PDB file of C-alpha atoms in Angstrom:
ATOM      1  CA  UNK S   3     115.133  55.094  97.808  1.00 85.00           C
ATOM      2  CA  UNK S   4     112.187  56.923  98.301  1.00 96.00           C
ATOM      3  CA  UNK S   5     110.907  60.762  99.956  1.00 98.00           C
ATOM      4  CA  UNK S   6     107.724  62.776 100.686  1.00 98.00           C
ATOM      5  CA  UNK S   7     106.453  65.757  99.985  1.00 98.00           C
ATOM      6  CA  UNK S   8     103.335  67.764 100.516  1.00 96.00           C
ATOM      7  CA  UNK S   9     102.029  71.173 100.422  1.00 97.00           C
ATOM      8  CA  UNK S  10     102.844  72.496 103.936  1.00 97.00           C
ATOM      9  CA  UNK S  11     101.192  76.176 103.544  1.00 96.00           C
ATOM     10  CA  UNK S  12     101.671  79.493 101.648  1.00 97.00           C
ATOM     11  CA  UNK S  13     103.287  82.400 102.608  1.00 98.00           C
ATOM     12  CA  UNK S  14     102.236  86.120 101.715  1.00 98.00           C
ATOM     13  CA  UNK S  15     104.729  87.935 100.564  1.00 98.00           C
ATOM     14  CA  UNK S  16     104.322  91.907 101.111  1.00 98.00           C
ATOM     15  CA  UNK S  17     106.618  94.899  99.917  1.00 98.00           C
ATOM     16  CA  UNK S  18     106.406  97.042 102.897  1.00 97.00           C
ATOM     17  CA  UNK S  19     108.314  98.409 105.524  1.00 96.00           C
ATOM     18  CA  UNK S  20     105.268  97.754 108.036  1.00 97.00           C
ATOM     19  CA  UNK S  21     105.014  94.057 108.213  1.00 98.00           C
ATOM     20  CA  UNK S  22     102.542  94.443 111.486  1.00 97.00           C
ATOM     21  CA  UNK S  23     100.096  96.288 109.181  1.00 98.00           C
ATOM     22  CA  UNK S  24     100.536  93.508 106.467  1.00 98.00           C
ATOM     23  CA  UNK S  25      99.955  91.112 108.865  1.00 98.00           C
ATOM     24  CA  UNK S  26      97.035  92.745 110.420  1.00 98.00           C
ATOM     25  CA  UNK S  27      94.992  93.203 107.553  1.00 98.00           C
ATOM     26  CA  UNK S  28      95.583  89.523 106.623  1.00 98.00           C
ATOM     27  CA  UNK S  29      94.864  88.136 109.739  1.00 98.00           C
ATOM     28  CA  UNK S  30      91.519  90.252 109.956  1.00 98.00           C
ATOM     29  CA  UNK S  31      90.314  89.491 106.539  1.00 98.00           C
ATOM     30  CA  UNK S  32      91.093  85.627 107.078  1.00 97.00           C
ATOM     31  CA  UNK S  33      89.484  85.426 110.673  1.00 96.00           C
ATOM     32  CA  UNK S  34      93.135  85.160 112.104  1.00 96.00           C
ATOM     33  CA  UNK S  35      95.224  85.529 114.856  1.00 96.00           C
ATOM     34  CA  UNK S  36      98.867  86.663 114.869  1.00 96.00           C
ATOM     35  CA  UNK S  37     101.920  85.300 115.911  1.00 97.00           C
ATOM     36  CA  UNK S  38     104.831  87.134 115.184  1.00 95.00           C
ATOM     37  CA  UNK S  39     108.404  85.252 115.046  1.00 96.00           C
ATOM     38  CA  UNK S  40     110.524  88.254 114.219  1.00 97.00           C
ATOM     39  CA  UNK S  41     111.269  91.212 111.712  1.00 96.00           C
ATOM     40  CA  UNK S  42     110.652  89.148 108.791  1.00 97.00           C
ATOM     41  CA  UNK S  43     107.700  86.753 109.670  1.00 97.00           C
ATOM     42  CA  UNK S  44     104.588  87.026 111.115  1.00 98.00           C
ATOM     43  CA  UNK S  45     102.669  83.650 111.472  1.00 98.00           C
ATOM     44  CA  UNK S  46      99.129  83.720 111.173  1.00 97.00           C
ATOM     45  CA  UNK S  47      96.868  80.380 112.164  1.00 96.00           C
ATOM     46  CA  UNK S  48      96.605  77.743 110.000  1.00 93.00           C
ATOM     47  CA  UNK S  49      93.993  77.499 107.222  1.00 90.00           C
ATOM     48  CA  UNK S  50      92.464  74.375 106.464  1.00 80.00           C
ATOM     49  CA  UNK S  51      95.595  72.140 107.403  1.00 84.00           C
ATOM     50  CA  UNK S  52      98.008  74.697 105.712  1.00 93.00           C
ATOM     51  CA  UNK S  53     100.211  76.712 107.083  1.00 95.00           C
ATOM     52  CA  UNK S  54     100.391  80.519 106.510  1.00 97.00           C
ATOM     53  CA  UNK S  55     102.823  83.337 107.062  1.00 98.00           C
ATOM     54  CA  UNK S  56     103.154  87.362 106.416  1.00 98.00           C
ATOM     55  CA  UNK S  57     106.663  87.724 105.105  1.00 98.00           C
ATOM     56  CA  UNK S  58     108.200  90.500 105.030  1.00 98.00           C
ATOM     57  CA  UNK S  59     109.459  91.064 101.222  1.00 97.00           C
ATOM     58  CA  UNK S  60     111.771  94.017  99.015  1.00 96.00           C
ATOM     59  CA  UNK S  61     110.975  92.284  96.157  1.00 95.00           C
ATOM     60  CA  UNK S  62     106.813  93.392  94.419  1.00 96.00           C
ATOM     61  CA  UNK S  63     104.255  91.315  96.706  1.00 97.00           C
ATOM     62  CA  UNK S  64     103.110  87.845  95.988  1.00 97.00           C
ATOM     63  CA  UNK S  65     101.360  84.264  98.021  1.00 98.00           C
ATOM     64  CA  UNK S  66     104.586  81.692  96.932  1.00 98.00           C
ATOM     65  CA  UNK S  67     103.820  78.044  98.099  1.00 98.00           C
ATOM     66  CA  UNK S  68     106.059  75.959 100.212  1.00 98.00           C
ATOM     67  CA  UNK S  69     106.361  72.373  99.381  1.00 98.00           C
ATOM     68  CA  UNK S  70     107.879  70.130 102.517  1.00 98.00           C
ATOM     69  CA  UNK S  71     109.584  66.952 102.226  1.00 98.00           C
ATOM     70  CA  UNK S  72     111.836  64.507 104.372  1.00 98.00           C
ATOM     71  CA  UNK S  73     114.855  65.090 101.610  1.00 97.00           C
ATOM     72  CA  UNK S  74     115.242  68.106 100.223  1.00 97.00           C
ATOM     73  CA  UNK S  75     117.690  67.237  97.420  1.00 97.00           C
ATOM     74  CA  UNK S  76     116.058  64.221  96.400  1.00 98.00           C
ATOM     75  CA  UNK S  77     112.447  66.871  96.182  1.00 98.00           C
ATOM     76  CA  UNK S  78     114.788  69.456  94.026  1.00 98.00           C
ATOM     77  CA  UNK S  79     115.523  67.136  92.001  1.00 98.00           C
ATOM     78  CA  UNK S  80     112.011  65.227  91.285  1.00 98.00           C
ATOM     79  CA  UNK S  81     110.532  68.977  90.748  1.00 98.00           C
ATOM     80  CA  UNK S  82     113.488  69.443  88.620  1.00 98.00           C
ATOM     81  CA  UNK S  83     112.625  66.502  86.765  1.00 98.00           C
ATOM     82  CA  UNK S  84     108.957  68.166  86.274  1.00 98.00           C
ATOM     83  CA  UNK S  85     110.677  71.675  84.905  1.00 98.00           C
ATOM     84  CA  UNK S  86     111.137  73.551  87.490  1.00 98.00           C
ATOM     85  CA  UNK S  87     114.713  75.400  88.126  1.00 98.00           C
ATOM     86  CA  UNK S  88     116.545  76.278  91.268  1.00 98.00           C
ATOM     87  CA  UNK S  89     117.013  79.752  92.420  1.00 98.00           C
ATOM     88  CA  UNK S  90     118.736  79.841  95.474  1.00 97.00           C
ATOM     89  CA  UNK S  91     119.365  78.573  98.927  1.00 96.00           C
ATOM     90  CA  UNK S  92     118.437  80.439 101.784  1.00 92.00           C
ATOM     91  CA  UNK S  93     119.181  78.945 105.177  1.00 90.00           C
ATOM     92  CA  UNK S  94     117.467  75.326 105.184  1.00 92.00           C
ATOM     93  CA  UNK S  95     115.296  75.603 101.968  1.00 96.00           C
ATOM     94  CA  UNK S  96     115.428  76.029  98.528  1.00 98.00           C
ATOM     95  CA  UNK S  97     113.546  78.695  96.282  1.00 98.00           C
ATOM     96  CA  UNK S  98     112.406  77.137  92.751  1.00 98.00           C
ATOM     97  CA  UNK S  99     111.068  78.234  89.739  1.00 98.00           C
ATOM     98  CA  UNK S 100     108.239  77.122  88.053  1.00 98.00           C
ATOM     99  CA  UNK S 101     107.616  76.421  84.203  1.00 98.00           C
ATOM    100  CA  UNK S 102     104.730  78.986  85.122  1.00 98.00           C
ATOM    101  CA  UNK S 103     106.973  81.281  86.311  1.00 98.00           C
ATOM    102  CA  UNK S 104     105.875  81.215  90.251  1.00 98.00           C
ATOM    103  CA  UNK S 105     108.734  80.952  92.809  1.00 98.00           C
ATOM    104  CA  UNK S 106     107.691  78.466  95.420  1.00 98.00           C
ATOM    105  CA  UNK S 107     110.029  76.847  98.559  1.00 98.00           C
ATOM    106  CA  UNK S 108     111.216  73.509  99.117  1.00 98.00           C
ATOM    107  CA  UNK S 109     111.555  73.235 103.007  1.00 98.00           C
ATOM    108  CA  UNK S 110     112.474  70.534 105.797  1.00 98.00           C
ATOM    109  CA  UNK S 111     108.970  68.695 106.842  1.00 97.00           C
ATOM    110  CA  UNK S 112     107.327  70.555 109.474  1.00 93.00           C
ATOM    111  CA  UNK S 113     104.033  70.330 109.679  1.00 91.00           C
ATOM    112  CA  UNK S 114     101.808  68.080 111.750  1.00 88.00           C
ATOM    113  CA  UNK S 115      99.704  66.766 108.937  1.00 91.00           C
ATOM    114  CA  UNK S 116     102.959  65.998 106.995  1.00 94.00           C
ATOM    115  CA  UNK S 117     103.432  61.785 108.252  1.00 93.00           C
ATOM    116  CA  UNK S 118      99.473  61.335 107.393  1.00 92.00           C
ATOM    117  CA  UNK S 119      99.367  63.254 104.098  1.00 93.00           C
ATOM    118  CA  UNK S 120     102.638  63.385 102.326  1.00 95.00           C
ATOM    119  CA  UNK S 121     103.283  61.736  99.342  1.00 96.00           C
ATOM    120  CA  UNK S 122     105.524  58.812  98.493  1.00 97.00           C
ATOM    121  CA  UNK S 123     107.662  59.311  95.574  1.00 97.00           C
ATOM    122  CA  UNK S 124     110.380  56.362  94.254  1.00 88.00           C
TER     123      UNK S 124
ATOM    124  CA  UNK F  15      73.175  90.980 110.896  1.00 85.00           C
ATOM    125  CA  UNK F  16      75.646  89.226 110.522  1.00 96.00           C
ATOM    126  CA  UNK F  17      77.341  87.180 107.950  1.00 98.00           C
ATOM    127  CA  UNK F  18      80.179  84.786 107.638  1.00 98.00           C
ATOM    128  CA  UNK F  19      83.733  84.192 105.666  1.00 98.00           C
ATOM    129  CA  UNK F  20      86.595  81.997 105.290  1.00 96.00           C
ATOM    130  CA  UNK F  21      89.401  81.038 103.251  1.00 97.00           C
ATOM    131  CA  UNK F  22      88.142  79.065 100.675  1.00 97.00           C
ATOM    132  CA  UNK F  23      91.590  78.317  98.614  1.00 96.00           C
ATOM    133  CA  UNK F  24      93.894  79.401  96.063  1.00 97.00           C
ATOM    134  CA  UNK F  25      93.988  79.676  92.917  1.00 98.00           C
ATOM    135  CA  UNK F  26      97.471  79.013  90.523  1.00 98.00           C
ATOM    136  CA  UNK F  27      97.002  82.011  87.927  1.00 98.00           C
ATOM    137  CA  UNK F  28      99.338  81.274  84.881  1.00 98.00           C
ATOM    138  CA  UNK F  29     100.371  83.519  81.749  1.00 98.00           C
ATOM    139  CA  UNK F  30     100.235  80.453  79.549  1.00 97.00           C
ATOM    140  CA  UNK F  31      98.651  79.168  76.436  1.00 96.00           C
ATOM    141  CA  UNK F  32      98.931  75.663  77.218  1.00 97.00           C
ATOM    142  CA  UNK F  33      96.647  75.371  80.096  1.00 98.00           C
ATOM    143  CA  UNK F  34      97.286  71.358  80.256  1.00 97.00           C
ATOM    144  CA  UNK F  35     100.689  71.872  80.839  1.00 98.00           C
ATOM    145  CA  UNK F  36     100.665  74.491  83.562  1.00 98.00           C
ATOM    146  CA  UNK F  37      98.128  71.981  85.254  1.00 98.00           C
ATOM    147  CA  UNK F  38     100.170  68.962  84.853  1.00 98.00           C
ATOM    148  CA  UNK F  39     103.307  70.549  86.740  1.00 98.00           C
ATOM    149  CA  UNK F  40     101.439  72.077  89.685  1.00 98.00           C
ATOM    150  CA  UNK F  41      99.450  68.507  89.785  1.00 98.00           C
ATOM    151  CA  UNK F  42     102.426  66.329  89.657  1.00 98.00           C
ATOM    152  CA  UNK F  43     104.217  68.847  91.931  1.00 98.00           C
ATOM    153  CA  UNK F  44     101.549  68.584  94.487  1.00 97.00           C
ATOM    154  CA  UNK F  45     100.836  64.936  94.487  1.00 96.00           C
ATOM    155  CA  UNK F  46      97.649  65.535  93.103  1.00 96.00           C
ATOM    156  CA  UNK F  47      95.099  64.944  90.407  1.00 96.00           C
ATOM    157  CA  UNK F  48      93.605  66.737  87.664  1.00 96.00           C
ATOM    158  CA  UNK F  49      90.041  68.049  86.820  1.00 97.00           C
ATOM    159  CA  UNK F  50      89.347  70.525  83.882  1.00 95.00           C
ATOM    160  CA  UNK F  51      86.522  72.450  83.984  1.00 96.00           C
ATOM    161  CA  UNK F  52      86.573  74.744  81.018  1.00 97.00           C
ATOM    162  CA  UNK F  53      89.082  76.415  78.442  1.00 96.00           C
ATOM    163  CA  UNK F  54      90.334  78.703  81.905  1.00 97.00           C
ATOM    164  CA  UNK F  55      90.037  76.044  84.355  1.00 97.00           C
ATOM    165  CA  UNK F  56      91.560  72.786  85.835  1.00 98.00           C
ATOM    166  CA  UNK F  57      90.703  72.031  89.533  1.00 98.00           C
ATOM    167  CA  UNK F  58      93.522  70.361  91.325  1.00 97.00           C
ATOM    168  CA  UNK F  59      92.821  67.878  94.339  1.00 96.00           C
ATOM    169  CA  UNK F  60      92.316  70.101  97.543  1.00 93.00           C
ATOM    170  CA  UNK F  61      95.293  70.478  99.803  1.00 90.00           C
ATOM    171  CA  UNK F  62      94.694  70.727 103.319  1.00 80.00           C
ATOM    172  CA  UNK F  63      91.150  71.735 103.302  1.00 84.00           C
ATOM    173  CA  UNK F  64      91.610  74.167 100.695  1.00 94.00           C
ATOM    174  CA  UNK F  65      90.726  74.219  97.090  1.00 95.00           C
ATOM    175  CA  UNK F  66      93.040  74.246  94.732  1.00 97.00           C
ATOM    176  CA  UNK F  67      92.733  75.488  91.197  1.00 98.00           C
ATOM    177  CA  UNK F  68      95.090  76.192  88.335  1.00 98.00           C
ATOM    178  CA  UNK F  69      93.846  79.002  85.744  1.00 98.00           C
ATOM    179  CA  UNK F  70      95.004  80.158  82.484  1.00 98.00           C
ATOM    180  CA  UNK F  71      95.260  84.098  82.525  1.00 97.00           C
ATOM    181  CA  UNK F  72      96.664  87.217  80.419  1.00 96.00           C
ATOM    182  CA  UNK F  73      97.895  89.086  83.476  1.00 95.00           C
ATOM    183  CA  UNK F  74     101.883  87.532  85.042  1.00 96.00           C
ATOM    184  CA  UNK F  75     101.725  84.707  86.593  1.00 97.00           C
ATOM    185  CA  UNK F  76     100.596  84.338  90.169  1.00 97.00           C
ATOM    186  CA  UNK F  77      98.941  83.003  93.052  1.00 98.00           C
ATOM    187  CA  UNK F  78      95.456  84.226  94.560  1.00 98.00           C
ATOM    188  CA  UNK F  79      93.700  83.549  97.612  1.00 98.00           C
ATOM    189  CA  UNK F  80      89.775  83.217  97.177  1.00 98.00           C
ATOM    190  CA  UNK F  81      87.789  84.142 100.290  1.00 98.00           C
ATOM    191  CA  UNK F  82      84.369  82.325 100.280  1.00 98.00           C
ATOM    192  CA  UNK F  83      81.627  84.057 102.381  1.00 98.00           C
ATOM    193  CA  UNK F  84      77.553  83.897 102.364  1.00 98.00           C
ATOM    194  CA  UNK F  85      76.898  87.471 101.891  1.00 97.00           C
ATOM    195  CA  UNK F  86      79.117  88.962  99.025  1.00 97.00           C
ATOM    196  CA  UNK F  87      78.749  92.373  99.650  1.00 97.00           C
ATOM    197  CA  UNK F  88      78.901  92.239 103.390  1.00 98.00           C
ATOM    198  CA  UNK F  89      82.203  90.996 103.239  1.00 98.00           C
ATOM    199  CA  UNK F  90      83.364  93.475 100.294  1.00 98.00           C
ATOM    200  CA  UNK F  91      82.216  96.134 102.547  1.00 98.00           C
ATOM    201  CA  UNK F  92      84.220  94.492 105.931  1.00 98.00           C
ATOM    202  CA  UNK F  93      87.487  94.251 103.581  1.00 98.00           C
ATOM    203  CA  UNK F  94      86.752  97.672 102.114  1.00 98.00           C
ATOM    204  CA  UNK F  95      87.006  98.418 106.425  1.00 98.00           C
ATOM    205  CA  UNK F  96      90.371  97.047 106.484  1.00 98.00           C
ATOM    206  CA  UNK F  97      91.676  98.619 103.619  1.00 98.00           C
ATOM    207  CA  UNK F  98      91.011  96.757 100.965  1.00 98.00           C
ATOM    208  CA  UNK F  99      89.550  97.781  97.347  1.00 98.00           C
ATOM    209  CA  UNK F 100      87.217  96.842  95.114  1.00 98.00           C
ATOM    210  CA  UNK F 101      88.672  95.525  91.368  1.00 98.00           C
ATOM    211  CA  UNK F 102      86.021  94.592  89.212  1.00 97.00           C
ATOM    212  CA  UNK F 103      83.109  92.453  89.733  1.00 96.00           C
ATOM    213  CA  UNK F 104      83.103  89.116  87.282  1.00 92.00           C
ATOM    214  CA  UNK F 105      80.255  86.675  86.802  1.00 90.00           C
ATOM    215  CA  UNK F 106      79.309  86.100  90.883  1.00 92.00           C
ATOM    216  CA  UNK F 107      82.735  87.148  91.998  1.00 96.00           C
ATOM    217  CA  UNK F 108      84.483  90.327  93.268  1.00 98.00           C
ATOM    218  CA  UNK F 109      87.888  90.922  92.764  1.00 98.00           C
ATOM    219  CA  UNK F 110      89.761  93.164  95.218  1.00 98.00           C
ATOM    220  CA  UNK F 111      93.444  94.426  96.298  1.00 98.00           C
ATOM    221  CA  UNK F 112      94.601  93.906  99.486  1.00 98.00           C
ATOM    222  CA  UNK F 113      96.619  97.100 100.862  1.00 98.00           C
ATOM    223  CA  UNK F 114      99.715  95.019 100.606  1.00 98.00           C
ATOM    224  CA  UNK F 115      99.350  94.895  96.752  1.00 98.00           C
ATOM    225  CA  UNK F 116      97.646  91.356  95.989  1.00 98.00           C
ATOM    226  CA  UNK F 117      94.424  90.358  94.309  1.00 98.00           C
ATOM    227  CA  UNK F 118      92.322  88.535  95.938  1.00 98.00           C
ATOM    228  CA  UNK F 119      88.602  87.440  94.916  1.00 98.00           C
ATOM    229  CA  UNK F 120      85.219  87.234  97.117  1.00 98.00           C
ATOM    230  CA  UNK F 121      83.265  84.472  96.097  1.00 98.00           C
ATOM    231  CA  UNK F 122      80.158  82.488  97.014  1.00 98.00           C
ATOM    232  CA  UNK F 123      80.493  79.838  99.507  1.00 97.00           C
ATOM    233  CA  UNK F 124      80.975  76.815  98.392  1.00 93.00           C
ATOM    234  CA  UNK F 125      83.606  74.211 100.420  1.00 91.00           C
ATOM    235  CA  UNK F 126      81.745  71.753 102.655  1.00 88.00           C
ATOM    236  CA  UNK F 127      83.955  72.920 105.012  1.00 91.00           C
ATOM    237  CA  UNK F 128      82.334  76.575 105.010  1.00 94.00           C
ATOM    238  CA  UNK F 129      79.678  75.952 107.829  1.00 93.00           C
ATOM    239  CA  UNK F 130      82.024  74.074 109.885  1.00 92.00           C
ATOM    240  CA  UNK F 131      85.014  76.464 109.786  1.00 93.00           C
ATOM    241  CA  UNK F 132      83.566  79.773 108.729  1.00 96.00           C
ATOM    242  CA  UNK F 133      83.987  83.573 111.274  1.00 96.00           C
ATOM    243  CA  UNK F 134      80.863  84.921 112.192  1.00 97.00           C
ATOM    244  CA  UNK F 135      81.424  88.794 111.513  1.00 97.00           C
ATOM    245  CA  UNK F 136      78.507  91.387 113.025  1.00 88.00           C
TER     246      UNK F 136
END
């Protein structure tokens, strides 16, 4: 059996209660529009062929990467294999740990790029 | 006059002492190679059309965006406009924080997909 994975994007995470003011400033300082999807998220265009998001946070502010893939057990588990530990589940995606301590996603395939990009893994 | 700006890429900052190490997870994590520069530095294969490099710091662990532009200070001042402010000024970079609480560095252009993909700011 074999997945794919790739890096789909990054999302910015801010501490705030005013996500449109979070995602204005970002959006302005990266030559952006705005599109927001609701009280959480704001998506803002793609850079280069990532995709990038304002996310509404209660935890301090950070940029956490989101890895996609076609199987997201069989991706836990590879990055597991590399060191990295599971946090939670949230919805359709996982949040992972690091060995450098950054929390990044796991998430269901979604972007365009993803069939011409990803990467095969056994 | 005018000048121009756009995300250049991100960099992985990790509170390590084993550089190698941090840089083989996020490579093997992201499909991609491996390319140290220096003692601080490995560069990472871009993702997307965004560079991607993993650094070895004494501040916790995080990710930074790097905003490449051909007029450093004009684009200081035009984040300074949004809200942002100025850190500290290293070699030919400027470090700044974003009003939502991240770092983020101003640097000289240098992706050969700056004149391609750049804003135009007045």
């Amino acid at each position: 059996m074999t997945h794919r994975s790739r890096l789909a994007g990054f999302i910015i995470d801010c501490e705030t209660d005013d996500l449109g003011a979070a995602a204005e400033f970002w959006a302005k300082a990266l030559g952006s529009g705005t599109a927001p999807e609701s009280d959480l998220y704001t998506r803002l265009d793609p850079q280069g062929g990532l995709h990038v998001e304002v996310q509404k946070v209660d935890h301090p502010s950070r940029v956490h990467l989101d890895i996609e893939t076609d199987d997201i057990a069989a991706e836990v588990a590879r990055l597991e294999g590399l060191g990295a530990k599971r946090v939670s589940e949230i919805k359709t995606w996982v949040v992972m740990e690091a060995p450098t301590g950054h929390r990044f996603c796991v998430i269901r395939a979604q972007t365009e790029a993803f069939e011409r990009e990803a990467k095969t893994w056994a």
